[in-house]
CSV table of C-alpha atoms and ligand atoms in Angstrom, one decimal:
chain,number,residue,atom,x,y,z
N,1244,UNK,CA,22.3,38.3,-10.0
N,1245,UNK,CA,22.3,36.5,-6.6
N,1246,UNK,CA,23.8,33.1,-6.3
N,1247,UNK,CA,21.5,30.3,-5.4
N,1248,UNK,CA,22.8,29.9,-1.9
N,1249,UNK,CA,22.2,33.7,-1.3
N,1250,UNK,CA,18.6,33.6,-2.0
N,1251,UNK,CA,17.3,30.0,-1.5
N,1252,UNK,CA,16.9,30.1,2.2
N,1253,UNK,CA,15.1,33.4,1.9
N,1254,UNK,CA,12.6,31.8,-0.4
N,1255,UNK,CA,12.2,28.5,1.5
N,1256,UNK,CA,12.2,29.8,5.0
N,1257,UNK,CA,9.7,32.6,4.9
N,1258,UNK,CA,7.9,32.7,8.3
N,1259,UNK,CA,6.9,35.8,10.0
N,1260,UNK,CA,5.3,37.1,13.2
N,1261,UNK,CA,1.6,37.8,12.9
N,1262,UNK,CA,0.4,41.2,14.1
N,1263,UNK,CA,-3.4,41.1,14.0
N,1264,UNK,CA,-4.2,37.3,14.4
N,1265,UNK,CA,-3.2,34.6,16.8
N,1266,UNK,CA,-0.9,31.8,15.6
N,1267,UNK,CA,-3.6,29.3,16.7
N,1268,UNK,CA,-6.1,30.9,14.5
N,1269,UNK,CA,-4.0,30.5,11.5
N,1270,UNK,CA,-2.8,27.0,12.4
N,1271,UNK,CA,-5.8,25.5,14.4
N,1272,UNK,CA,-4.9,22.3,16.2
N,1273,UNK,CA,-7.3,19.9,14.2
N,1274,UNK,CA,-5.9,20.5,10.7
N,1275,UNK,CA,-2.4,21.3,11.9
N,1276,UNK,CA,-2.0,18.3,14.2
N,1277,UNK,CA,-0.9,17.3,17.7
N,1278,UNK,CA,1.2,18.1,19.6
N,1279,UNK,CA,0.4,21.7,18.8
N,1280,UNK,CA,3.6,23.7,19.4
N,1281,UNK,CA,4.4,27.4,18.8
N,1282,UNK,CA,6.2,28.1,15.4
N,1283,UNK,CA,9.5,28.9,17.3
N,1284,UNK,CA,9.8,25.3,18.1
N,1285,UNK,CA,9.7,24.3,14.4
N,1286,UNK,CA,12.0,27.1,13.3
N,1287,UNK,CA,15.0,24.7,12.7
N,1288,UNK,CA,13.0,22.5,10.4
N,1289,UNK,CA,15.0,21.5,7.4
N,1290,UNK,CA,15.4,18.7,4.9
N,1291,UNK,CA,18.4,17.8,2.6
N,1292,UNK,CA,17.0,18.3,-0.9
N,1293,UNK,CA,16.5,22.1,-0.6
N,1294,UNK,CA,14.9,22.3,-4.0
N,1295,UNK,CA,13.8,25.5,-5.7
N,1296,UNK,CA,10.8,25.7,-7.9
N,1297,UNK,CA,12.9,26.2,-11.1
N,1298,UNK,CA,15.0,23.2,-10.3
N,1299,UNK,CA,11.9,21.2,-9.4
N,1300,UNK,CA,10.2,21.9,-12.8
N,1301,UNK,CA,13.4,21.4,-14.8
N,1302,UNK,CA,14.1,18.0,-13.1
N,1303,UNK,CA,10.6,16.8,-13.3
N,1304,UNK,CA,10.3,17.7,-17.0
N,1305,UNK,CA,13.4,15.6,-17.7
N,1306,UNK,CA,12.1,12.6,-15.7
N,1307,UNK,CA,8.8,12.8,-17.6
N,1308,UNK,CA,10.5,13.0,-20.9
N,1309,UNK,CA,12.5,9.8,-20.2
N,1310,UNK,CA,9.4,8.0,-19.1
N,1311,UNK,CA,7.6,9.0,-22.3
N,1312,UNK,CA,10.6,7.9,-24.3
N,1313,UNK,CA,10.4,4.4,-22.8
N,1314,UNK,CA,6.6,4.5,-23.4
N,1315,UNK,CA,7.1,5.3,-27.1
N,1316,UNK,CA,9.6,2.5,-27.4
N,1317,UNK,CA,7.9,-0.3,-25.4
N,1318,UNK,CA,4.6,0.8,-24.1
N,1319,UNK,CA,2.3,-0.5,-26.8
N,1320,UNK,CA,-0.4,-3.3,-26.4
N,1321,UNK,CA,1.9,-5.6,-28.5
N,1322,UNK,CA,4.7,-5.0,-25.9
N,1323,UNK,CA,2.4,-6.0,-23.1
N,1324,UNK,CA,1.2,-9.0,-25.0
N,1325,UNK,CA,4.8,-10.4,-25.0
N,1326,UNK,CA,4.9,-10.4,-21.1
N,1327,UNK,CA,4.2,-13.5,-19.1
N,1328,UNK,CA,0.4,-13.7,-18.4
N,1329,UNK,CA,1.0,-14.3,-14.7
N,1330,UNK,CA,3.2,-11.2,-14.4
N,1331,UNK,CA,0.5,-9.1,-16.1
N,1332,UNK,CA,-1.7,-9.7,-13.1
N,1333,UNK,CA,1.0,-8.2,-10.7
N,1334,UNK,CA,0.7,-5.2,-13.0
N,1335,UNK,CA,-3.1,-5.2,-12.7
N,1336,UNK,CA,-2.9,-5.4,-8.9
N,1337,UNK,CA,-0.4,-2.5,-8.7
N,1338,UNK,CA,-2.3,-0.4,-11.3
N,1339,UNK,CA,-5.6,-0.6,-9.4
N,1340,UNK,CA,-4.3,-0.1,-5.8
N,1341,UNK,CA,-1.6,2.6,-6.2
N,1342,UNK,CA,-2.3,5.3,-8.8
N,1343,UNK,CA,-5.5,6.6,-7.2
N,1344,UNK,CA,-4.0,6.2,-3.7
N,1345,UNK,CA,-1.3,8.5,-5.0
N,1346,UNK,CA,-4.1,11.0,-5.9
N,1347,UNK,CA,-5.2,10.9,-2.3
N,1348,UNK,CA,-1.6,11.7,-1.3
N,1349,UNK,CA,-2.0,15.0,-3.3
N,1350,UNK,CA,-4.6,16.0,-0.8
N,1351,UNK,CA,-2.5,14.9,2.1
N,1352,UNK,CA,0.5,16.9,0.9
N,1353,UNK,CA,-1.7,19.9,0.1
N,1354,UNK,CA,-2.9,19.9,3.7
N,1355,UNK,CA,0.7,20.0,4.8
N,1356,UNK,CA,1.5,22.7,2.2
N,1357,UNK,CA,-1.0,24.9,4.0
N,1358,UNK,CA,-0.9,23.7,7.7
N,1359,UNK,CA,2.7,22.4,8.1
N,1360,UNK,CA,4.2,24.5,10.8
N,1361,UNK,CA,7.3,25.7,9.1
N,1362,UNK,CA,7.6,27.4,5.7
N,1363,UNK,CA,10.3,25.0,4.4
N,1364,UNK,CA,8.0,22.0,5.3
N,1365,UNK,CA,5.1,23.7,3.4
N,1366,UNK,CA,7.3,24.3,0.4
N,1367,UNK,CA,8.5,20.7,0.2
N,1368,UNK,CA,5.0,19.5,0.7
N,1369,UNK,CA,3.8,21.6,-2.2
N,1370,UNK,CA,6.4,19.8,-4.4
N,1371,UNK,CA,5.2,16.6,-2.9
N,1372,UNK,CA,1.6,17.3,-4.0
N,1373,UNK,CA,2.9,17.9,-7.5
N,1374,UNK,CA,4.8,14.7,-7.4
N,1375,UNK,CA,1.8,12.7,-6.3
N,1376,UNK,CA,-0.3,14.1,-9.1
N,1377,UNK,CA,2.4,12.9,-11.5
N,1378,UNK,CA,2.3,9.4,-9.9
N,1379,UNK,CA,-1.4,9.3,-10.6
N,1380,UNK,CA,-1.3,10.6,-14.2
N,1381,UNK,CA,1.6,8.4,-15.5
N,1382,UNK,CA,0.1,5.0,-14.7
N,1383,UNK,CA,-3.4,6.1,-15.7
N,1384,UNK,CA,-1.9,7.1,-19.1
N,1385,UNK,CA,0.2,4.0,-19.5
N,1386,UNK,CA,-2.6,1.5,-18.5
N,1387,UNK,CA,-5.2,3.2,-20.5
N,1388,UNK,CA,-3.5,2.0,-23.6
N,1389,UNK,CA,-4.1,-1.6,-22.4
N,1390,UNK,CA,-7.9,-1.4,-21.6
N,1391,UNK,CA,-8.8,-2.0,-25.2
N,1392,UNK,CA,-6.9,-5.3,-25.1
N,1393,UNK,CA,-7.8,-6.5,-21.6
N,1394,UNK,CA,-10.8,-5.0,-19.7
N,1395,UNK,CA,-9.3,-5.9,-16.3
N,1396,UNK,CA,-6.9,-2.9,-16.8
N,1397,UNK,CA,-10.0,-0.7,-16.7
N,1398,UNK,CA,-9.8,-1.2,-12.9
N,1399,UNK,CA,-6.7,1.1,-12.8
N,1400,UNK,CA,-9.2,3.9,-12.6
N,1401,UNK,CA,-12.3,2.1,-11.6
N,1402,UNK,CA,-11.0,0.2,-8.5
N,1403,UNK,CA,-11.3,2.9,-5.8
N,1404,UNK,CA,-14.6,3.9,-7.1
N,1405,UNK,CA,-16.2,0.5,-6.4
N,1406,UNK,CA,-17.3,-1.4,-3.4
N,1407,UNK,CA,-15.1,-4.3,-4.2
N,1408,UNK,CA,-13.8,-5.8,-0.9
N,1409,UNK,CA,-10.2,-5.0,-1.7
N,1410,UNK,CA,-11.2,-1.4,-2.6
N,1411,UNK,CA,-13.1,-1.1,0.8
N,1412,UNK,CA,-10.0,-2.2,2.6
N,1413,UNK,CA,-7.8,0.0,0.4
N,1414,UNK,CA,-10.0,3.1,1.1
N,1415,UNK,CA,-10.2,2.4,4.8
N,1416,UNK,CA,-6.4,2.7,4.9
N,1417,UNK,CA,-5.8,5.3,2.2
N,1418,UNK,CA,-8.6,7.7,3.3
N,1419,UNK,CA,-7.3,7.8,6.8
N,1420,UNK,CA,-3.6,7.9,6.0
N,1421,UNK,CA,-3.7,10.3,3.0
N,1422,UNK,CA,-7.0,12.1,3.0
N,1423,UNK,CA,-7.9,12.6,6.6
N,1424,UNK,CA,-4.6,12.8,8.4
N,1425,UNK,CA,-3.3,16.1,9.8
N,1426,UNK,CA,0.2,17.1,8.5
N,1427,UNK,CA,1.9,15.5,11.7
N,1428,UNK,CA,0.3,12.2,11.3
N,1429,UNK,CA,0.9,12.4,7.6
N,1430,UNK,CA,4.5,13.1,8.0
N,1431,UNK,CA,5.0,10.1,10.4
N,1432,UNK,CA,2.5,7.7,8.7
N,1433,UNK,CA,3.2,8.5,5.1
N,1434,UNK,CA,6.5,10.2,4.8
N,1435,UNK,CA,8.4,8.0,7.4
N,1436,UNK,CA,6.7,4.6,7.5
N,1437,UNK,CA,4.9,4.2,4.1
N,1438,UNK,CA,7.4,6.1,1.8
N,1439,UNK,CA,10.8,5.8,3.5
N,1440,UNK,CA,10.2,2.1,4.0
N,1441,UNK,CA,7.3,0.3,2.3
N,1442,UNK,CA,7.3,1.9,-1.1
N,1443,UNK,CA,10.8,0.4,-1.6
N,1444,UNK,CA,9.2,-3.0,-1.8
N,1445,UNK,CA,7.0,-2.1,-4.8
N,1446,UNK,CA,9.1,0.6,-6.4
N,1447,UNK,CA,12.6,-1.0,-5.9
N,1448,UNK,CA,12.1,-4.6,-5.1
N,1449,UNK,CA,9.3,-5.4,-7.5
N,1450,UNK,CA,10.9,-3.1,-10.1
N,1451,UNK,CA,13.9,-5.5,-10.1
N,1452,UNK,CA,11.6,-8.4,-10.8
N,1453,UNK,CA,9.9,-6.4,-13.6
N,1454,UNK,CA,13.4,-6.0,-15.1
N,1455,UNK,CA,13.9,-9.8,-14.9
N,1456,UNK,CA,10.5,-10.3,-16.4
N,1457,UNK,CA,11.3,-8.0,-19.3
N,1458,UNK,CA,8.7,-5.4,-18.3
N,1459,UNK,CA,10.7,-2.3,-19.1
N,1460,UNK,CA,7.7,0.0,-18.9
N,1461,UNK,CA,6.8,-0.9,-15.3
N,1462,UNK,CA,10.5,-0.8,-14.3
N,1463,UNK,CA,10.9,2.7,-15.8
N,1464,UNK,CA,7.6,4.0,-14.4
N,1465,UNK,CA,8.1,2.9,-10.8
N,1466,UNK,CA,11.8,3.8,-10.6
N,1467,UNK,CA,10.9,7.3,-11.9
N,1468,UNK,CA,8.2,7.6,-9.3
N,1469,UNK,CA,10.6,6.4,-6.5
N,1470,UNK,CA,13.0,9.3,-7.2
N,1471,UNK,CA,10.1,11.6,-6.2
N,1472,UNK,CA,9.2,9.5,-3.1
N,1473,UNK,CA,12.8,9.6,-1.9
N,1474,UNK,CA,12.7,13.4,-2.0
N,1475,UNK,CA,9.4,14.2,-0.4
N,1476,UNK,CA,9.8,11.4,2.2
N,1477,UNK,CA,12.5,13.7,3.7
N,1478,UNK,CA,9.6,15.7,5.2
N,1479,UNK,CA,9.2,12.9,7.8
N,1480,UNK,CA,12.4,12.9,9.9
N,1481,UNK,CA,12.4,16.6,10.9
N,1482,UNK,CA,8.8,16.4,12.0
N,1483,UNK,CA,9.3,13.1,13.8
N,1484,UNK,CA,12.3,14.7,15.7
N,1485,UNK,CA,10.2,17.6,17.1
N,1486,UNK,CA,7.3,15.3,18.0
N,1487,UNK,CA,9.6,12.9,19.9
N,1488,UNK,CA,11.1,15.9,21.9
N,1489,UNK,CA,7.6,17.1,22.9
N,1490,UNK,CA,5.4,14.1,23.0
N,1491,UNK,CA,7.2,10.8,22.6
N,1492,UNK,CA,4.2,8.7,23.3
N,1493,UNK,CA,2.3,10.2,20.3
N,1494,UNK,CA,5.4,9.6,18.1
N,1495,UNK,CA,5.6,5.9,19.2
N,1496,UNK,CA,1.9,5.3,18.7
N,1497,UNK,CA,1.8,6.8,15.2
N,1498,UNK,CA,4.9,4.7,14.1
N,1499,UNK,CA,3.4,1.5,15.5
N,1500,UNK,CA,0.0,2.1,14.1
N,1501,UNK,CA,1.2,3.0,10.6
N,1502,UNK,CA,3.8,0.3,10.5
N,1503,UNK,CA,1.2,-2.4,11.1
N,1504,UNK,CA,-1.4,-1.0,8.7
N,1505,UNK,CA,1.1,-0.5,6.0
N,1506,UNK,CA,2.5,-4.0,6.5
N,1507,UNK,CA,-1.0,-5.6,5.8
N,1508,UNK,CA,-1.5,-3.5,2.6
N,1509,UNK,CA,1.9,-4.4,1.2
N,1510,UNK,CA,1.7,-8.0,2.2
N,1511,UNK,CA,-1.2,-8.3,-0.2
N,1512,UNK,CA,0.0,-6.0,-3.0
N,1513,UNK,CA,3.7,-6.9,-3.0
N,1514,UNK,CA,3.5,-10.3,-1.3
N,1515,UNK,CA,1.1,-11.6,-4.0
N,1516,UNK,CA,3.3,-10.1,-6.8
N,1517,UNK,CA,6.6,-11.4,-5.5
N,1518,UNK,CA,5.8,-14.9,-4.3
N,1519,UNK,CA,3.0,-16.0,-6.7
N,1520,UNK,CA,2.5,-13.7,-9.8
N,1521,UNK,CA,6.1,-13.2,-10.8
N,1522,UNK,CA,7.1,-16.3,-12.8
N,1523,UNK,CA,9.5,-18.5,-10.9
N,1524,UNK,CA,12.4,-17.9,-13.3
N,1525,UNK,CA,12.3,-14.2,-12.7
N,1526,UNK,CA,12.0,-14.1,-9.0
N,1527,UNK,CA,15.1,-12.6,-7.4
N,1528,UNK,CA,14.2,-12.9,-3.7
N,1529,UNK,CA,11.2,-14.0,-1.7
N,1530,UNK,CA,8.8,-11.4,-0.3
N,1531,UNK,CA,10.1,-12.1,3.2
N,1532,UNK,CA,13.7,-11.7,2.1
N,1533,UNK,CA,12.8,-8.4,0.5
N,1534,UNK,CA,11.0,-7.3,3.7
N,1535,UNK,CA,14.0,-8.2,5.9
N,1536,UNK,CA,16.4,-6.4,3.6
N,1537,UNK,CA,14.4,-3.3,2.5
N,1538,UNK,CA,12.1,-2.7,5.4
N,1539,UNK,CA,13.2,-4.3,8.7
N,1540,UNK,CA,16.8,-3.2,8.5
N,1541,UNK,CA,15.8,0.4,7.5
N,1542,UNK,CA,13.0,0.5,10.0
N,1543,UNK,CA,15.3,-0.7,12.8
N,1544,UNK,CA,17.8,2.1,11.9
N,1545,UNK,CA,15.0,4.7,12.0
N,1546,UNK,CA,13.9,3.5,15.4
N,1547,UNK,CA,17.5,3.6,16.8
N,1548,UNK,CA,18.2,7.0,15.3
N,1549,UNK,CA,15.1,8.5,17.0
N,1550,UNK,CA,15.4,6.5,20.2
N,1551,UNK,CA,12.0,4.8,19.6
N,1552,UNK,CA,11.2,1.2,20.7
N,1553,UNK,CA,10.3,-1.6,18.4
N,1554,UNK,CA,6.5,-1.9,18.2
N,1555,UNK,CA,5.0,-4.0,21.1
N,1556,UNK,CA,3.6,-6.5,18.6
N,1557,UNK,CA,7.1,-7.3,17.0
N,1558,UNK,CA,6.8,-11.1,17.8
N,1559,UNK,CA,3.3,-11.2,16.2
N,1560,UNK,CA,4.7,-9.3,13.2
N,1561,UNK,CA,7.7,-11.7,12.7
N,1562,UNK,CA,5.3,-14.6,12.8
N,1563,UNK,CA,2.9,-12.9,10.3
N,1564,UNK,CA,5.9,-12.3,8.0
N,1565,UNK,CA,6.3,-16.1,7.6
N,1566,UNK,CA,2.7,-16.8,6.6
N,1567,UNK,CA,0.2,-14.0,6.4
N,1568,UNK,CA,0.4,-13.2,2.7
N,1569,UNK,CA,0.3,-16.9,2.0
N,1570,UNK,CA,-2.9,-17.2,3.9
N,1571,UNK,CA,-4.5,-14.2,2.1
N,1572,UNK,CA,-3.3,-15.5,-1.3
N,1573,UNK,CA,-4.8,-18.9,-0.7
N,1574,UNK,CA,-8.1,-17.2,0.4
N,1575,UNK,CA,-8.1,-14.9,-2.6
N,1576,UNK,CA,-7.3,-17.7,-5.0
N,1577,UNK,CA,-10.3,-19.6,-3.9
N,1578,UNK,CA,-12.4,-16.5,-4.2
N,1579,UNK,CA,-10.8,-15.2,-7.3
N,1580,UNK,CA,-14.0,-14.1,-9.0
N,1581,UNK,CA,-14.3,-11.4,-6.3
N,1582,UNK,CA,-11.3,-9.4,-7.7
N,1583,UNK,CA,-10.3,-7.9,-11.0
N,1584,UNK,CA,-7.1,-9.9,-11.8
N,1585,UNK,CA,-6.2,-13.5,-12.4
N,1586,UNK,CA,-4.3,-15.9,-10.1
N,1587,UNK,CA,-1.6,-18.4,-10.7
N,1588,UNK,CA,-1.9,-21.8,-9.1
N,1589,UNK,CA,1.5,-22.7,-7.6
N,1590,UNK,CA,2.7,-26.0,-9.2
N,1591,UNK,CA,5.3,-28.4,-8.0
N,1592,UNK,CA,8.3,-26.1,-8.9
N,1593,UNK,CA,6.7,-23.1,-7.2
N,1594,UNK,CA,5.8,-25.0,-4.2
N,1595,UNK,CA,9.3,-26.4,-3.9
N,1596,UNK,CA,10.6,-22.8,-4.1
N,1597,UNK,CA,8.2,-21.6,-1.5
N,1598,UNK,CA,9.1,-24.5,0.8
N,1599,UNK,CA,12.8,-23.5,0.5
N,1600,UNK,CA,12.0,-19.9,1.2
N,1601,UNK,CA,9.5,-20.4,4.0
N,1602,UNK,CA,10.9,-23.5,5.8
N,1603,UNK,CA,9.1,-22.8,9.0
N,1604,UNK,CA,5.6,-22.5,7.7
N,1605,UNK,CA,5.2,-24.0,4.2
N,1606,UNK,CA,4.2,-27.4,5.6
N,1607,UNK,CA,1.1,-25.7,6.9
N,1608,UNK,CA,0.2,-24.1,3.5
N,1609,UNK,CA,1.1,-27.0,1.2
N,1610,UNK,CA,-1.9,-29.2,1.9
N,1611,UNK,CA,-4.2,-26.3,0.9
N,1612,UNK,CA,-2.6,-26.3,-2.5
N,1613,UNK,CA,-2.7,-30.0,-2.7
N,1614,UNK,CA,-6.4,-29.9,-2.1
N,1615,UNK,CA,-7.0,-27.1,-4.7
N,1616,UNK,CA,-4.9,-29.1,-7.2
N,1617,UNK,CA,-6.9,-32.2,-6.6
N,1618,UNK,CA,-10.1,-30.3,-7.3
N,1619,UNK,CA,-8.6,-29.1,-10.6
N,1620,UNK,CA,-7.6,-32.7,-11.4
N,1621,UNK,CA,-11.2,-33.8,-10.8
N,1622,UNK,CA,-12.8,-31.1,-12.8
N,1623,UNK,CA,-10.3,-30.7,-15.6
N,1624,UNK,CA,-9.3,-27.4,-17.1
N,1625,UNK,CA,-11.9,-24.6,-17.8
N,1626,UNK,CA,-14.1,-25.3,-14.8
N,1627,UNK,CA,-13.3,-22.4,-12.5
N,1628,UNK,CA,-16.1,-22.9,-10.0
N,1629,UNK,CA,-15.1,-26.4,-8.8
N,1630,UNK,CA,-12.1,-24.9,-7.0
N,1631,UNK,CA,-13.9,-21.7,-5.9
N,1632,UNK,CA,-15.6,-20.8,-2.6
N,1633,UNK,CA,-19.4,-20.4,-2.6
N,1634,UNK,CA,-20.3,-18.2,0.3
N,1635,UNK,CA,-19.0,-14.7,1.3
N,1636,UNK,CA,-16.1,-14.8,3.8
N,1637,UNK,CA,-15.6,-12.6,6.8
N,1638,UNK,CA,-13.4,-9.5,7.2
N,1639,UNK,CA,-11.4,-7.7,9.9
N,1640,UNK,CA,-13.2,-4.7,11.5
N,1641,UNK,CA,-10.0,-2.6,11.3
N,1642,UNK,CA,-8.0,-3.5,8.2
N,1643,UNK,CA,-11.2,-4.8,6.3
N,1644,UNK,CA,-9.1,-7.7,4.8
N,1645,UNK,CA,-10.1,-11.4,5.0
N,1646,UNK,CA,-10.0,-12.8,8.5
N,1647,UNK,CA,-7.1,-15.1,7.9
N,1648,UNK,CA,-4.4,-14.1,10.5
N,1649,UNK,CA,-2.4,-16.9,12.1
N,1650,UNK,CA,-2.0,-20.4,10.5
N,1651,UNK,CA,-4.5,-23.1,9.4
N,1652,UNK,CA,-3.9,-24.6,12.9
N,1653,UNK,CA,-4.2,-21.4,14.9
N,1654,UNK,CA,-6.1,-18.3,13.9
N,1655,UNK,CA,-5.2,-15.0,15.5
N,1656,UNK,CA,-8.7,-13.5,15.3
N,1657,UNK,CA,-9.7,-11.3,18.3
N,1658,UNK,CA,-13.1,-10.0,19.4
N,1659,UNK,CA,-14.4,-7.0,21.2
N,1660,UNK,CA,-17.7,-5.5,22.3
N,1661,UNK,CA,-17.8,-1.7,21.9
N,1662,UNK,CA,-20.9,0.3,22.8
N,1663,UNK,CA,-23.0,-2.8,22.6
N,1664,UNK,CA,-21.8,-3.8,19.1
N,1665,UNK,CA,-19.5,-6.9,18.5
N,1666,UNK,CA,-16.4,-6.5,16.5
N,1667,UNK,CA,-13.9,-9.0,15.2
N,1668,UNK,CA,-10.3,-8.4,14.1
N,1669,UNK,CA,-7.7,-10.4,12.2
N,1670,UNK,CA,-5.0,-9.9,14.8
N,1671,UNK,CA,-4.1,-8.3,18.2
N,1672,UNK,CA,-2.5,-5.2,16.6
N,1673,UNK,CA,-5.6,-4.5,14.5
N,1674,UNK,CA,-7.8,-4.7,17.7
N,1675,UNK,CA,-5.3,-2.5,19.6
N,1676,UNK,CA,-5.4,0.3,16.9
N,1677,UNK,CA,-9.3,0.1,17.1
N,1678,UNK,CA,-9.2,0.4,20.8
N,1679,UNK,CA,-6.9,3.4,20.7
N,1680,UNK,CA,-9.2,5.4,18.5
N,1681,UNK,CA,-12.7,3.7,18.5
N,1682,UNK,CA,-14.4,7.0,17.5
N,1683,UNK,CA,-12.5,6.8,14.3
N,1684,UNK,CA,-13.3,3.2,13.4
N,1685,UNK,CA,-16.4,2.0,15.1
N,1686,UNK,CA,-18.9,3.4,12.5
N,1687,UNK,CA,-17.5,1.6,9.6
N,1688,UNK,CA,-19.3,-1.4,8.3
N,1689,UNK,CA,-17.4,-4.3,6.7
N,1690,UNK,CA,-18.8,-6.3,3.9
N,1691,UNK,CA,-20.5,-8.9,6.1
N,1692,UNK,CA,-22.2,-6.1,8.1
N,1693,UNK,CA,-23.4,-4.5,4.9
N,1694,UNK,CA,-24.9,-7.9,3.9
N,1695,UNK,CA,-26.6,-8.4,7.3
N,1696,UNK,CA,-28.0,-4.8,7.0
N,1697,UNK,CA,-29.5,-5.6,3.6
N,1698,UNK,CA,-27.2,-3.2,1.8
N,1699,UNK,CA,-25.3,-5.8,-0.1
N,1700,UNK,CA,-26.5,-9.2,-1.5
N,1701,UNK,CA,-25.7,-12.4,0.4
N,1702,UNK,CA,-25.5,-14.5,-2.7
N,1703,UNK,CA,-21.9,-14.6,-3.8
N,1704,UNK,CA,-22.6,-14.2,-7.5
N,1705,UNK,CA,-25.0,-11.4,-6.9
N,1706,UNK,CA,-22.4,-9.8,-4.6
N,1707,UNK,CA,-19.7,-10.1,-7.2
N,1708,UNK,CA,-21.9,-8.7,-9.9
N,1709,UNK,CA,-24.0,-6.0,-8.3
N,1710,UNK,CA,-21.9,-4.9,-5.4
N,1711,UNK,CA,-18.2,-5.6,-6.3
N,1712,UNK,CA,-18.9,-4.3,-9.8
N,1713,UNK,CA,-17.4,-7.2,-11.7
N,1714,UNK,CA,-18.7,-9.0,-14.8
N,1715,UNK,CA,-17.8,-12.3,-16.3
N,1716,UNK,CA,-15.4,-10.4,-18.6
N,1717,UNK,CA,-13.5,-8.8,-15.8
N,1718,UNK,CA,-13.7,-11.1,-12.7
N,1719,UNK,CA,-10.6,-13.0,-11.7
N,1720,UNK,CA,-9.8,-16.5,-13.0
N,1721,UNK,CA,-7.0,-18.9,-12.9
N,1722,UNK,CA,-4.4,-17.5,-15.3
N,1723,UNK,CA,-4.6,-20.6,-17.5
N,1724,UNK,CA,-8.0,-21.9,-16.2
N,1725,UNK,CA,-6.3,-25.0,-14.8
N,1726,UNK,CA,-4.6,-26.0,-18.0
N,1727,UNK,CA,-1.1,-26.4,-16.5
N,1728,UNK,CA,1.2,-28.9,-18.2
N,1729,UNK,CA,2.2,-30.4,-14.9
N,1730,UNK,CA,-1.5,-31.0,-14.0
N,1731,UNK,CA,-2.3,-33.0,-17.1
N,1732,UNK,CA,-1.8,-36.7,-16.9
S,2514,LIG,FE1,3.7,8.8,-4.9
S,2515,LIG,FE1,4.7,9.9,-1.9
S,2516,LIG,ZN1,-7.0,-6.7,10.6
């Protein structure tokens, strides 16, 4: 029998010359991506894992077996009921926004498995597609168990099928990044920016908090998923290297665009979870500290390694890192009935911690919480609507998230008229991305435009019930409905 090293490259690297069709007919530019280059240019494409199908199946089977062993031990409703109620909402936020996004990543990987320009790239992408299918199935299975106890967990599957405002923002990002991207944009946006960097926040950083919070199931699930991400993310570097050699401007643009878009997504998903929904005693670091350690250092190294520049918006990004997720959380807390999970009101201890972690900006945020707290004091516990907004808010025409860039003193909103239609953006980078590819984005209607067009109700309760798909049993509340010990008296 041949040894592994004797046959592996023959199986992975199986490109050949075409005799009766042109290369461009087999790999047209639209599905294959730009810059379009002849296969000879991609010939040295390689990645370090060099997995064979047999090895893949054996390893994945072992990983699944160990996830299911943990599930059998600690994955029952009774186990979830022992967890902190605030933490459970970090879980609901994760469960709704990520598993079905991973399903979209199956499609992105399959496109690369067909239109990637080197056979080893296509092989690795085929494994990537199988990975992402696993990343969809595992959380769907684990969360399904919890639906009969808490109907908000039903949003694990339901979320991306609704017109909830967070789902609209999520789809706007995920559809472009994972469903619609060609393999080159997918390799740079997903494999390099999203998977090499940002998934670490959720799958490594938040996993360490899950450990502290005693959520062994979450910890096991995401750390198992991350081992797959680390492997298929290796598709990115060899693609980026070739694109930089032949069209550095495209490479820089794709990195800049996807860093900004990924940042906004994780500022909400991981930012909320780390700085607000994880109980204070279990927080290991602040969201900003995790970003600095896990994203900025790594991103800087990637840029240096490939000779790319920092994105032009770096000063704006560093300012946003100090405050953006705090602004969105405050907005979302005061509109909590518009989402499918519950919110914790930061009390005196949490606010002191946030002040210590965000010394440059917390003075701007604290009065907001003082005001919300005062409203709770006046209403007493159980009266959700007294500390809740009453009219629909506005959204960014690029990221589709709430228009709350900047600080309470200075908002960073930007406007633009394009083909006679007015647009508004949360930030300069969002407007810049729109202007680079207006044909991609101009047709999309945010929630407010849907309301103005008569497609969605303007009354907030009607909007929540009939457009966002929520019911009094599933819409978000304060985790203890204002009954905080520190608030009484
Ligand atoms: Fe994944
Ligand atoms: Fe992935
Ligand atoms: Zn935006």
